[in-house]
Coordinates of C-alpha atoms and ligand atoms in Angstrom, one line a residue:
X1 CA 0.0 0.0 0.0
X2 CA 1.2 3.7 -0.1
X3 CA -0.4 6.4 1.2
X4 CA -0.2 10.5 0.6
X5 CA 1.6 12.0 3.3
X6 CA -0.5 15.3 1.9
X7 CA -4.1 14.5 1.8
X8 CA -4.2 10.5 3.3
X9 CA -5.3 9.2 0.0
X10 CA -4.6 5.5 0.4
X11 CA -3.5 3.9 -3.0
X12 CA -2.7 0.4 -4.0
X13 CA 0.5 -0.4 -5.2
X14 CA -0.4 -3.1 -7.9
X15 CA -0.1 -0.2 -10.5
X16 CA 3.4 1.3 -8.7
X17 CA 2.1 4.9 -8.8
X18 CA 4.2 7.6 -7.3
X19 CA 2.4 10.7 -6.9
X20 CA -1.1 11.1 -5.1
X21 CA -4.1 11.3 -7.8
X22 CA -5.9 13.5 -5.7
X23 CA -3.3 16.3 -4.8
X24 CA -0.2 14.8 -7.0
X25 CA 2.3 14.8 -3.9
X26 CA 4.7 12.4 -3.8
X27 CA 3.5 9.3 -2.2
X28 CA 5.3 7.2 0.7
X29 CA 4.9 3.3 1.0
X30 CA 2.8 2.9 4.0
X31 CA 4.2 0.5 7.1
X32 CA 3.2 -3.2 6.7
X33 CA 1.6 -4.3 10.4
X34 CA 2.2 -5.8 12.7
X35 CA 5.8 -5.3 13.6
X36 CA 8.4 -6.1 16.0
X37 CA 10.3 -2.6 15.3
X38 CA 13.4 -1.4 15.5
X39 CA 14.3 -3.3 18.9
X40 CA 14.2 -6.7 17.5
X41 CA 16.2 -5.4 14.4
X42 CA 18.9 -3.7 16.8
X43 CA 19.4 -7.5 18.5
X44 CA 19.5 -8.9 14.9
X45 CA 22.9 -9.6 13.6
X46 CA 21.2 -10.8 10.5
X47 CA 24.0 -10.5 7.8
X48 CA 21.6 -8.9 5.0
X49 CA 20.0 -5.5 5.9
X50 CA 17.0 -6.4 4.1
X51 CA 16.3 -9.1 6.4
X52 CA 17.6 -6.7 9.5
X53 CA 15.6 -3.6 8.9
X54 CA 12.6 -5.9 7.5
X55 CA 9.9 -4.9 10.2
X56 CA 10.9 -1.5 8.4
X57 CA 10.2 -2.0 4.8
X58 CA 6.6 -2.3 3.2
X59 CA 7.8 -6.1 1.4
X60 CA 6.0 -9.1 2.0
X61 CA 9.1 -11.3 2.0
X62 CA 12.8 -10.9 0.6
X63 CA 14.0 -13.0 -2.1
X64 CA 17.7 -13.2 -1.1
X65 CA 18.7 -14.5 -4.6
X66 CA 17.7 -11.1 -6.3
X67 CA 20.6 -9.1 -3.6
X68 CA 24.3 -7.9 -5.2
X69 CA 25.4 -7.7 -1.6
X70 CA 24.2 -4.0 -0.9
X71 CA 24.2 -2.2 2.4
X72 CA 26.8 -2.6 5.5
X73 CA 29.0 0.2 4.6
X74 CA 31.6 1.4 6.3
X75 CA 31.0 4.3 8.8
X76 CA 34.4 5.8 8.7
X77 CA 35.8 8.6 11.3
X78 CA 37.8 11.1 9.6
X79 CA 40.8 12.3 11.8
X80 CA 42.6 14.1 9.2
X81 CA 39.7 16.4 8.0
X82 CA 38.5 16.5 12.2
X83 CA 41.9 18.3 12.6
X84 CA 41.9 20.7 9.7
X85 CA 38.5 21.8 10.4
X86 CA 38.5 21.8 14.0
X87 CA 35.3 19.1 14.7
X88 CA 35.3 16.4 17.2
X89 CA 33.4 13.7 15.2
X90 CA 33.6 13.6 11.4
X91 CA 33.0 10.6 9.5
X92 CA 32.0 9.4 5.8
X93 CA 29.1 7.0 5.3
X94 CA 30.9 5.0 2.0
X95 CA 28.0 4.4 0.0
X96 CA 30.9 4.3 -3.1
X97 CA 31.2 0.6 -1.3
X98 CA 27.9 -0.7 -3.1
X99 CA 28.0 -3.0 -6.0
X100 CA 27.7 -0.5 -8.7
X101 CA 29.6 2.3 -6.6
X102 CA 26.6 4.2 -5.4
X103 CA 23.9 4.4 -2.9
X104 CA 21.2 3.9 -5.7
X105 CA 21.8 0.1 -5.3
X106 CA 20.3 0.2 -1.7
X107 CA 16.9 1.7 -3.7
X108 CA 17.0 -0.1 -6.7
X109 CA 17.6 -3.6 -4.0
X110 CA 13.8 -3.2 -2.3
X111 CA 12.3 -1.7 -5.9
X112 CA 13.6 -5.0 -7.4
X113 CA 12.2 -7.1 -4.2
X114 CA 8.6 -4.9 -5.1
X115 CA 8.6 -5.4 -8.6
X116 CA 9.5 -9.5 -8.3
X117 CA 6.4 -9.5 -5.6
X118 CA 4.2 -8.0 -8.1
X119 CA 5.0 -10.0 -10.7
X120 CA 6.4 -7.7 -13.0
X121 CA 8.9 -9.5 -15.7
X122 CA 10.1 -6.0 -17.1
X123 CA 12.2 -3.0 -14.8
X124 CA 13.2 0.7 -16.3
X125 CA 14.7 3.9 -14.8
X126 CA 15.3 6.9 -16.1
X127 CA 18.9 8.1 -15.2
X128 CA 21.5 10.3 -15.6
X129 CA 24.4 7.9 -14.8
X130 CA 24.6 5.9 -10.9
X131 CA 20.9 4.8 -11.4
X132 CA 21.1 3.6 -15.2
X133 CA 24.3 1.0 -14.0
X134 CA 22.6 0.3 -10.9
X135 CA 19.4 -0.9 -12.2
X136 CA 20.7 -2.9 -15.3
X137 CA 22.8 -4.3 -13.0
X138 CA 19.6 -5.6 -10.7
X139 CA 17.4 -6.5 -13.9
X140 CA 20.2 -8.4 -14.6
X141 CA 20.9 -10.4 -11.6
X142 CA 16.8 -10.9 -11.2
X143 CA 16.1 -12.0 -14.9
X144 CA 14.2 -8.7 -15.6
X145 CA 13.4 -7.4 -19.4
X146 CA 15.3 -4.0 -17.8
X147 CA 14.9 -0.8 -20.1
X148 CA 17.0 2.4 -19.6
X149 CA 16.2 5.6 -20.7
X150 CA 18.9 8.3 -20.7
X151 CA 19.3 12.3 -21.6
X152 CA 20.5 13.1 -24.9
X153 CA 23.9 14.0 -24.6
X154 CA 25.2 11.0 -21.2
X155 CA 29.0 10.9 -21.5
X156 CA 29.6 7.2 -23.2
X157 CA 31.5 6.1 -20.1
X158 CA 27.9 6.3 -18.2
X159 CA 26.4 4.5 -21.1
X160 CA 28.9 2.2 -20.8
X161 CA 28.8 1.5 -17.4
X162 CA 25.0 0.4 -17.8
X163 CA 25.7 -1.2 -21.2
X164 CA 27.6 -4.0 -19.6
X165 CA 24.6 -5.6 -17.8
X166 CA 22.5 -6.0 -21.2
X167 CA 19.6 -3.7 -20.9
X168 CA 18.0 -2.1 -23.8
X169 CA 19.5 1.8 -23.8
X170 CA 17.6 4.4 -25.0
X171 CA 18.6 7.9 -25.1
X172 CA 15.8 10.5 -25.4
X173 CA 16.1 14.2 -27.1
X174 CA 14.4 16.8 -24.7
X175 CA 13.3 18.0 -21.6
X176 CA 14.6 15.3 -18.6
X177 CA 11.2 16.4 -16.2
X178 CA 8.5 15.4 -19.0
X179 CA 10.9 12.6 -19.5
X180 CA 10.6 11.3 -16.5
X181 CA 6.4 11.4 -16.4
X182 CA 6.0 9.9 -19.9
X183 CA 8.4 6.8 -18.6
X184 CA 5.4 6.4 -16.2
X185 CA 2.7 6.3 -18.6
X186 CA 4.6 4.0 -20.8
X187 CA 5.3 1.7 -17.9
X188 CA 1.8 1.3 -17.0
X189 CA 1.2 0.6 -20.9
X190 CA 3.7 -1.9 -21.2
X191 CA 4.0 -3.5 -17.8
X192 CA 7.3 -1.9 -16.9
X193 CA 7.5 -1.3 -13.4
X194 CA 9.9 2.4 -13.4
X195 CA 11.8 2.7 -10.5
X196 CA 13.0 6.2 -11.1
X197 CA 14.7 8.5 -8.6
X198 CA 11.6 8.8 -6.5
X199 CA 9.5 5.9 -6.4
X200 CA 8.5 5.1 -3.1
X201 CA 10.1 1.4 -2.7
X202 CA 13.1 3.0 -3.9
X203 CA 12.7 5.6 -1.0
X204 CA 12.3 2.7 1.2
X205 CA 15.8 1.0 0.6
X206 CA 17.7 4.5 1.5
X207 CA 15.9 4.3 5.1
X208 CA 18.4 1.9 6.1
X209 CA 21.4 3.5 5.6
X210 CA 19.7 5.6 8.5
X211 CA 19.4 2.9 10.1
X212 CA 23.0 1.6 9.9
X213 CA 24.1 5.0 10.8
X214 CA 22.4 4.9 14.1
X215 CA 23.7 1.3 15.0
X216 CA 27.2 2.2 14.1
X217 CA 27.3 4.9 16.3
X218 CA 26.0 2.7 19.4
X219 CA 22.2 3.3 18.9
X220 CA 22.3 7.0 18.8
X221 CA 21.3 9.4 16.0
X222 CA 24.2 11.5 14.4
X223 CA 24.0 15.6 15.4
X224 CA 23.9 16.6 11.6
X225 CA 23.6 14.4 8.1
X226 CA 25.2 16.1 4.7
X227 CA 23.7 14.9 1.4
X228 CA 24.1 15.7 -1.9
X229 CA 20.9 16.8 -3.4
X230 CA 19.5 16.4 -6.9
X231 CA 15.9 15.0 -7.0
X232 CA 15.7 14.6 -3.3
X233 CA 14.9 10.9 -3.4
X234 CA 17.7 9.7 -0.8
X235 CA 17.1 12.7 1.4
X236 CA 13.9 11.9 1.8
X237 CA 14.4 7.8 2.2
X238 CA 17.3 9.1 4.8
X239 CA 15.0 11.3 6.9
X240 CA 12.1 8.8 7.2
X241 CA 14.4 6.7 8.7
X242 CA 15.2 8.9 12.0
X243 CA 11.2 9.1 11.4
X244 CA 10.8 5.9 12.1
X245 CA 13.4 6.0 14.7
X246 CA 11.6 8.9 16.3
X247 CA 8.1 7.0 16.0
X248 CA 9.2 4.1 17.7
X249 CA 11.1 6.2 20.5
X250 CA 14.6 5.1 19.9
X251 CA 15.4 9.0 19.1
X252 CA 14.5 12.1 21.1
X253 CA 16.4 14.4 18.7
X254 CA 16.0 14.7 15.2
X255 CA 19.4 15.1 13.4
X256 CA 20.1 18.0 11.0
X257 CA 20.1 17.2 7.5
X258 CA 21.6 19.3 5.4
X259 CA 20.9 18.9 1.3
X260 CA 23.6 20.3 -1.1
X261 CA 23.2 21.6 -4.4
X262 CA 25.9 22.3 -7.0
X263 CA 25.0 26.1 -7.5
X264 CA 25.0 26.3 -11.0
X265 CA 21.4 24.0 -10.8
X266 CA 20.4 24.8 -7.3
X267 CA 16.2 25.1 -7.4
X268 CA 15.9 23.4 -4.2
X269 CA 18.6 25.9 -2.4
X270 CA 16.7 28.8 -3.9
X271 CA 13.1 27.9 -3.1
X272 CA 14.4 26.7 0.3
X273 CA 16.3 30.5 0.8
X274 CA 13.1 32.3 -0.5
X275 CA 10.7 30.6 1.5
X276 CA 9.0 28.9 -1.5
X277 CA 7.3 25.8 -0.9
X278 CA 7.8 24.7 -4.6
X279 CA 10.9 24.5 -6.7
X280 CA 10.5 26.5 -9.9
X281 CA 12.2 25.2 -12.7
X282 CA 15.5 26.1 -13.3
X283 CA 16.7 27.5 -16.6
X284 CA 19.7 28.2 -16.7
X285 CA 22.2 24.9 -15.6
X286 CA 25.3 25.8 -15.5
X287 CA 27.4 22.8 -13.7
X288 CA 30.1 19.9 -14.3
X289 CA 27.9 18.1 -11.4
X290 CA 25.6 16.4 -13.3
X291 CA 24.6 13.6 -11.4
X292 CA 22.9 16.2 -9.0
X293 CA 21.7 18.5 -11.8
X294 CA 17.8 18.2 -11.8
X295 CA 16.6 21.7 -13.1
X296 CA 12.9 20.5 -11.7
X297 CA 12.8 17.9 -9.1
X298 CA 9.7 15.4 -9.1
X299 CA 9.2 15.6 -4.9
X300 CA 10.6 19.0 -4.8
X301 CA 7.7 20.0 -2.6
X302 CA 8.1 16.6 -0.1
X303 CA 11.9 18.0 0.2
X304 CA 10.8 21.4 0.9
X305 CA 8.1 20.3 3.5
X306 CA 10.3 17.5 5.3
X307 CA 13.7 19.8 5.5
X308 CA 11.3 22.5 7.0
X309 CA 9.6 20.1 9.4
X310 CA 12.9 18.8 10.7
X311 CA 14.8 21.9 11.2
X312 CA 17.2 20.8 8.2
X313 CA 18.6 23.3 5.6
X314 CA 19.4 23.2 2.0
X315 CA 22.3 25.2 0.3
X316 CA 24.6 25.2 -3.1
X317 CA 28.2 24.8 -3.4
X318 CA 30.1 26.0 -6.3
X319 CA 31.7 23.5 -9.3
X320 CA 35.4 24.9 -6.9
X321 CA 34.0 23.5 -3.5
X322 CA 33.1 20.0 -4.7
X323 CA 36.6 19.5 -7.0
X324 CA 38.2 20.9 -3.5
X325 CA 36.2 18.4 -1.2
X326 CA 36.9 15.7 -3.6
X327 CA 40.9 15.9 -4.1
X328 CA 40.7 16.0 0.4
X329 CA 38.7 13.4 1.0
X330 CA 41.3 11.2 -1.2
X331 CA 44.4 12.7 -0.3
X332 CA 43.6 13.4 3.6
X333 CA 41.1 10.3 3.8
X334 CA 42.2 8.1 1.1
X335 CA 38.4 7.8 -0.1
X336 CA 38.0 8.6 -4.0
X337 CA 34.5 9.7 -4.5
X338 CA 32.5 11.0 -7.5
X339 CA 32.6 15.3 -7.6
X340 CA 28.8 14.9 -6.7
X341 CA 29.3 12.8 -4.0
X342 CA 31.9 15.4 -2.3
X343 CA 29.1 18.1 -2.3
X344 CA 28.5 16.6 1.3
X345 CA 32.1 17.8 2.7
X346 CA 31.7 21.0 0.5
X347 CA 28.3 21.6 1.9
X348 CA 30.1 21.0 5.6
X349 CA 32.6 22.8 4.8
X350 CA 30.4 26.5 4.3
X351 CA 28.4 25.3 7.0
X352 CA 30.7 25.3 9.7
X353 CA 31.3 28.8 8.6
X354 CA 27.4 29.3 9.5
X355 CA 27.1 27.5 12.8
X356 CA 29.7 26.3 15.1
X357 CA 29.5 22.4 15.8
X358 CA 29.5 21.7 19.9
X359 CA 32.4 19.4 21.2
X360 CA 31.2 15.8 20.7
X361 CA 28.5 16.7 18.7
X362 CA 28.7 14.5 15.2
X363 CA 28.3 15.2 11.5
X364 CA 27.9 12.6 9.1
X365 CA 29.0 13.0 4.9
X366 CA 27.2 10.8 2.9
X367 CA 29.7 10.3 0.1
X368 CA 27.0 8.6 -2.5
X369 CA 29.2 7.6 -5.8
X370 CA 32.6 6.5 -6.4
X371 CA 35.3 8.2 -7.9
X372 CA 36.0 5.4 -10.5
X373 CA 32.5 6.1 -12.2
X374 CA 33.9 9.9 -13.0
X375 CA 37.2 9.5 -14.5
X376 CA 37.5 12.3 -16.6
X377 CA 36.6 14.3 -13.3
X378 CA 40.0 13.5 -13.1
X379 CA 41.5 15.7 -15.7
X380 CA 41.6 19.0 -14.5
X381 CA 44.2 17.9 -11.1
X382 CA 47.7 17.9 -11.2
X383 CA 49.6 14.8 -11.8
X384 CA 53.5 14.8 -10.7
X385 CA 55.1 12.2 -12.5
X386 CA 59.2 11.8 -11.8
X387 CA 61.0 9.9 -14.5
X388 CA 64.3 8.3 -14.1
X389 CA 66.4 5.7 -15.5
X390 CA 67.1 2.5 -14.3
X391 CA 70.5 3.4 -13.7
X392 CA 69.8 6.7 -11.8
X393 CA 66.9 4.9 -9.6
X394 CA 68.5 5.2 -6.6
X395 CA 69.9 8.6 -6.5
X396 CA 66.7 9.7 -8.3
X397 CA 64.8 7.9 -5.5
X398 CA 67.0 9.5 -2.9
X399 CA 66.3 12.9 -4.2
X400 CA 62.6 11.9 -3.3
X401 CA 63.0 11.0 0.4
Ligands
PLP8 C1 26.6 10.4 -7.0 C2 25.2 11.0 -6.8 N1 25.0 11.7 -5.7 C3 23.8 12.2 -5.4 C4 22.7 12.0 -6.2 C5 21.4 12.7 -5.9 O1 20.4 11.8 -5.4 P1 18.9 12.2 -5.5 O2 18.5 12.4 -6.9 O3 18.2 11.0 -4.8 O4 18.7 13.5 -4.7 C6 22.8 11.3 -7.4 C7 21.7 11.1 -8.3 O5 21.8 10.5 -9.3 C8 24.1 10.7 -7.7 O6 24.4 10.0 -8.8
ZN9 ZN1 -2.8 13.4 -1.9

């Protein structure tokens, strides 16, 4: 079942729609009953999260066999970047570590559970890049018919990437919004369950990073959570998972989440800043960061509405602050992450320069995409190569040390 967190229209799921046909807000897959909760999954040790956090995710049953091995990332303290910036607890949550090198695998793991449950024998996704490769990759491992549509224009190595798993590409001339609502209609057509950036069982699978992040820092909820922000799908599946926390009164504070925008497609930061309670479109993009470049995001309003609810914010970075934040977190940290993926330490990095962080209080980077998916991201740092010959290797390496 899902249900409209606007208006309480209750909707069944057979169909997989994904905004409300009463007020067309986004709509949110509604708890299965009745559940242990959050205790017995905290006792649980089960290996696979889907099984863990099950009491938390609106599936009947898990069919292990259709699982790449997502989830259990690492939670990793950052002492180098704790020093330089003067915090007390830094880490990265490593979502790089999935099987296709993002976070959209933990999504595209429940939609895949969903669409199996339903009976659907054909997947699709409209993507930019991370969700292309990480469905193919699923509809591969589950037997799907698995079609992906992309923007006109993808760089080949994104092509590529999803290419390798056998789904049928299809790259579509014109506007990426419309693009994204026609892929619905055709779905419904042609039995193709679309598990696009906001579909609710999608939504569901980022919950449990939450989830992790809490039981990796001993059952407590972090002070503040950075996420790079593009359609607002995984900010949205990361705060209904301190929801859940809070509903089930595990929590008593609500973390600060903090979405970041690269600035040259920012129409969440702007509405957010002007006190709009919709995005309106955004004509003019002007970034390198395309993976978080959606000029009109679908739940734009359910963004706006949760962030404001729970006390988060939402700014922009520039194109400068993410290359920055990328070349620290591998040279201080040793963690290569996409450009788009370091808008989280970019977006820390001008919010410390808004609020001070109290001794012991945490902040968590959510570092969605690894760097190896954005090679020619690569291009623009230095490289110092030193050349020597065999015979001058050890005075040359000398010289070095
Ligand atoms: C690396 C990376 N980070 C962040 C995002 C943004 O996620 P969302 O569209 O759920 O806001 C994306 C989306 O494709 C991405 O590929
Ligand atoms: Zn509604």
């Amino acid at each position: 079942m899902l249900e409209c967190p606007n208006c309480g229209k209750i909707e069944s799921a057979g169909v997989v729609p994904v905004f409300c046909p009463n007020c067309r807000a986004s709509l949110f897959a509604a708890p299965l009953s009745p559940r242990a909760g959050m205790k017995r999954a905290v006792r649980s040790k089960h290996p696979h999260p889907l099984v863990r956090y099950g009491d938390f995710l609106p599936l009947e049953g898990v069919d292990p066999s259709l699982s790449l091995g997502e989830g259990n990332t690492p939670l990793l303290e950052l002492k180098t970047l704790e020093r330089r910036f003067g915090v007390s607890l830094l880490f990265a949550k490593n979502e790089a570590q999935n099987p296709t090198g993002s976070f959209k695998d933990r999504g595209t793991a429940v939609a895949v559970q969903k669409a199996r449950l339903l009976g659907f024998h054909r997947i699709g996704t409209v993507s930019t890049g991370n969700m292309a490769a990480s469905t193919a990759a699923y509809g591969a491992r589950g037997g799907f018919e698995t079609y992906v549509l992309l923007k006109e224009g993808t760089p080949e190595a994104s092509l590529r990437a999803a290419g390798i798993y056998g789904p049928t590409l299809v790259t579509v001339r014109g506007d990426y919004g419309r693009l994204f609502h026609k892929s619905l209609d055709i779905g419904k057509e042609l039995g193709i369950y679309f598990m696009n950036s906001v579909d609710p069982f999608r939504l569901e699978g980022y919950k449990i990073t939450g989830f992790e992040i809490f039981s990796a820092l001993g059952d407590r909820p972090p002070g503040s959570v950075f996420v790079p922000l593009s359609s607002g799908g995984h900010l949205i599946g990361l705060m209904r998972a301190f929801e859940d926390l809070l509903g089930e009164g595990l929590i008593d504070d609500f973390p600060t989440f903090v979405g970041v925008q690269a600035a040259g497609c920012a129409p969440l930061a702007r509405a957010f800043e002007t006190g709009q309670n919709s995005a309106a479109r955004w004509t003019d993009v002007r970034t390198a960061a395309h993976a978080i470049s959606n000029p009109s995001p679908p739940a734009g309003d359910a963004v706006l509405r949760m962030i404001r609810r729970h006390r988060g914010m939402i700014l922009s970075v520039s194109d400068e602050d993410m290359r920055r934040a990328q070349d620290l977190l591998a040279a201080e940290e040793g963690l290569f992450c996409q450009p788009e993926s370091a808008a989280s330490l970019a977006g820390f990095v001008k919010c410390r320069k808004l609020k001070s962080f109290r001794r012991g209080e945490s902040a968590v980077l959510v570092l969605t995409g690894s760097g190896l998916k954005a090679l020619q991201s690569l291009d623009s740092f230095p490289l110092d190569i030193h050349e020597f010959t065999l015979d001058g290797l050890e005075d040359g390496f000398r010289s070095l040390t």
